[in-house]
Amino acid sequence: MGTTLVHEGTAFVNFRDHTFADRHAHAYRWVDVKRFRLPSGDVADRDLLAALVAHEQFRDDYAGGGVDPGGTRHGPYRLHLVTPDAYRRIDRERASDLLRTWAEQHGPVPGTLAEALRREVLDALADADAVHHLDGLGEDEYHDWASVHGEFHELVLVDRRAGRLALLVAADD
């Protein structure tokens, strides 16, 4: 039997819920965090990524429809083309820089948003012993309406001490 992840919950940080100095700076940006409990035992990261990609919660187009158990899309990508090989391991500093650059692309984020990002994203990133970035796919793997996303950043955080895996999607549409 393969590795199984148990979905424990989701957090959603919507930039529109915060007041920016420039009222257009939120640019329809958001971060979706799906949390999973790791299986017991020593499971390789590649097997955890395979379990994540196979999980029902991964079948999300991130375009307002939510999780679709029979779905064929994952963000802008055709689901069947997202495999563990599409992820690259990166260090926490690089992942943090990626997220901060994306979040601050229109200027500093307001304090309430910075706190929400710290609580839901950056703390989990700081605790992760492995970070995997979905960057092995490109436009050839896009589905028919993938252009709805202006930017799409995906990180998988593995925290073995806490027994948790987090799927972070930061995007704008």
XYZ file of C-alpha atoms in Angstrom:
173
model
C 0.000 0.000 0.000
C 1.283 3.508 -0.856
C 1.884 6.469 1.375
C -1.246 8.289 2.538
C -1.577 11.842 3.800
C -4.451 12.940 6.034
C -5.843 16.400 5.284
C -6.105 18.416 8.500
C -7.399 21.743 7.270
C -6.934 24.787 5.105
C -6.097 28.438 5.676
C -6.736 31.174 3.144
C -5.074 34.585 3.295
C -6.837 37.015 0.970
C -4.969 40.251 0.298
C -8.300 42.004 -0.351
C -9.155 41.607 3.334
C -6.421 44.115 4.230
C -6.117 47.863 3.675
C -3.253 48.963 1.436
C -2.008 52.533 0.983
C -2.630 52.035 -2.746
C -6.135 50.573 -2.901
C -5.241 48.633 -6.078
C -2.101 47.036 -4.611
C -3.899 43.879 -3.461
C -4.244 42.915 -7.149
C -6.445 39.930 -6.314
C -3.629 38.080 -4.557
C -4.016 35.309 -2.038
C -2.285 32.390 -0.338
C -3.971 29.016 0.127
C -2.439 26.652 2.703
C -3.520 23.016 2.853
C -2.184 21.103 5.863
C -1.680 17.340 6.069
C -0.536 14.922 8.749
C 2.457 12.828 7.739
C 2.205 9.039 7.924
C 4.181 7.301 10.644
C 7.585 5.912 9.814
C 10.415 7.165 7.674
C 8.925 8.160 4.316
C 11.099 9.689 1.603
C 10.213 13.166 0.373
C 9.584 11.825 -3.142
C 6.950 9.430 -1.725
C 5.357 12.294 0.230
C 5.168 14.371 -2.970
C 3.601 11.419 -4.802
C 1.029 11.033 -2.016
C 0.264 14.756 -2.162
C -0.214 14.768 -5.941
C -2.528 11.744 -5.618
C -4.602 13.328 -2.817
C -8.109 14.618 -3.547
C -7.201 18.020 -2.040
C -4.595 18.461 -4.781
C -7.364 18.535 -7.415
C -7.893 22.273 -7.095
C -7.793 24.705 -9.999
C -7.359 27.652 -7.580
C -9.755 29.677 -9.688
C -12.753 29.729 -7.365
C -14.129 26.251 -7.908
C -12.381 24.662 -4.950
C -11.420 21.011 -4.715
C -12.973 18.843 -7.425
C -12.551 15.099 -6.680
C -12.892 14.329 -10.390
C -10.909 17.365 -11.466
C -8.255 17.368 -14.145
C -6.516 20.630 -13.199
C -4.069 21.760 -10.552
C -3.713 25.518 -10.676
C -2.751 26.400 -14.237
C -1.514 22.870 -14.993
C -3.060 19.740 -16.396
C -3.156 17.491 -13.341
C -1.734 14.367 -14.957
C 1.472 16.260 -15.792
C 2.202 17.274 -12.181
C 4.524 14.613 -10.775
C 7.115 14.508 -7.979
C 9.760 15.182 -10.657
C 8.250 18.639 -11.249
C 9.371 19.727 -7.749
C 12.842 21.014 -6.907
C 14.178 21.109 -3.376
C 15.149 24.643 -2.319
C 16.355 26.124 0.946
C 14.103 28.048 3.321
C 15.823 31.356 2.586
C 15.188 31.086 -1.153
C 11.552 30.101 -0.516
C 11.086 33.018 1.880
C 12.615 35.432 -0.653
C 10.279 34.106 -3.369
C 7.203 34.652 -1.196
C 8.264 38.070 0.117
C 9.123 39.338 -3.384
C 5.745 38.165 -4.670
C 3.823 39.605 -1.687
C 5.619 42.971 -1.821
C 5.613 43.410 -5.608
C 3.338 46.467 -5.311
C 4.953 47.850 -2.167
C 4.992 46.977 1.516
C 2.159 44.849 2.840
C 0.059 46.307 5.654
C 0.770 45.138 9.209
C -2.375 43.005 9.477
C -1.483 41.139 6.286
C 2.159 40.753 7.360
C 0.915 39.154 10.590
C -1.433 36.789 8.721
C 1.374 35.785 6.344
C 3.732 35.214 9.278
C 1.186 33.109 11.153
C -0.061 31.015 8.211
C 2.988 30.855 5.931
C 6.326 32.108 7.237
C 6.229 30.279 10.588
C 5.554 26.986 8.804
C 8.365 27.748 6.380
C 10.785 28.460 9.234
C 9.915 25.104 10.857
C 10.210 23.028 7.664
C 13.128 20.652 7.310
C 12.481 20.312 3.565
C 10.998 22.748 1.048
C 10.006 21.701 -2.468
C 9.188 24.238 -5.180
C 6.958 23.360 -8.135
C 9.081 24.737 -10.943
C 9.561 21.846 -13.329
C 6.532 22.764 -15.419
C 5.927 25.470 -17.968
C 3.420 26.706 -20.505
C 3.446 23.377 -22.362
C 1.747 21.847 -19.322
C -0.925 24.571 -19.016
C -4.578 23.665 -19.395
C -7.046 25.523 -21.612
C -7.703 28.512 -19.295
C -4.481 28.604 -17.281
C -3.940 32.290 -18.026
C -6.433 33.202 -15.285
C -3.425 33.213 -12.934
C -1.056 36.145 -13.272
C 1.517 34.445 -11.052
C 1.340 30.996 -9.472
C 3.884 29.913 -6.847
C 3.701 26.557 -5.110
C 5.770 25.257 -2.226
C 5.506 22.007 -0.281
C 6.837 22.224 3.270
C 7.775 19.054 5.141
C 8.092 19.386 8.929
C 9.045 15.958 10.233
C 9.367 17.104 13.858
C 5.723 18.201 13.885
C 4.617 15.389 11.559
C 3.106 17.854 9.095
C 3.201 18.694 5.404
C 1.866 21.982 4.059
C 0.960 22.777 0.462
C 1.324 26.543 -0.068
C -0.072 28.198 -3.175
C 0.509 31.929 -3.585
C -1.154 33.375 -6.656
C -2.868 36.311 -8.221
C -5.670 36.319 -10.689
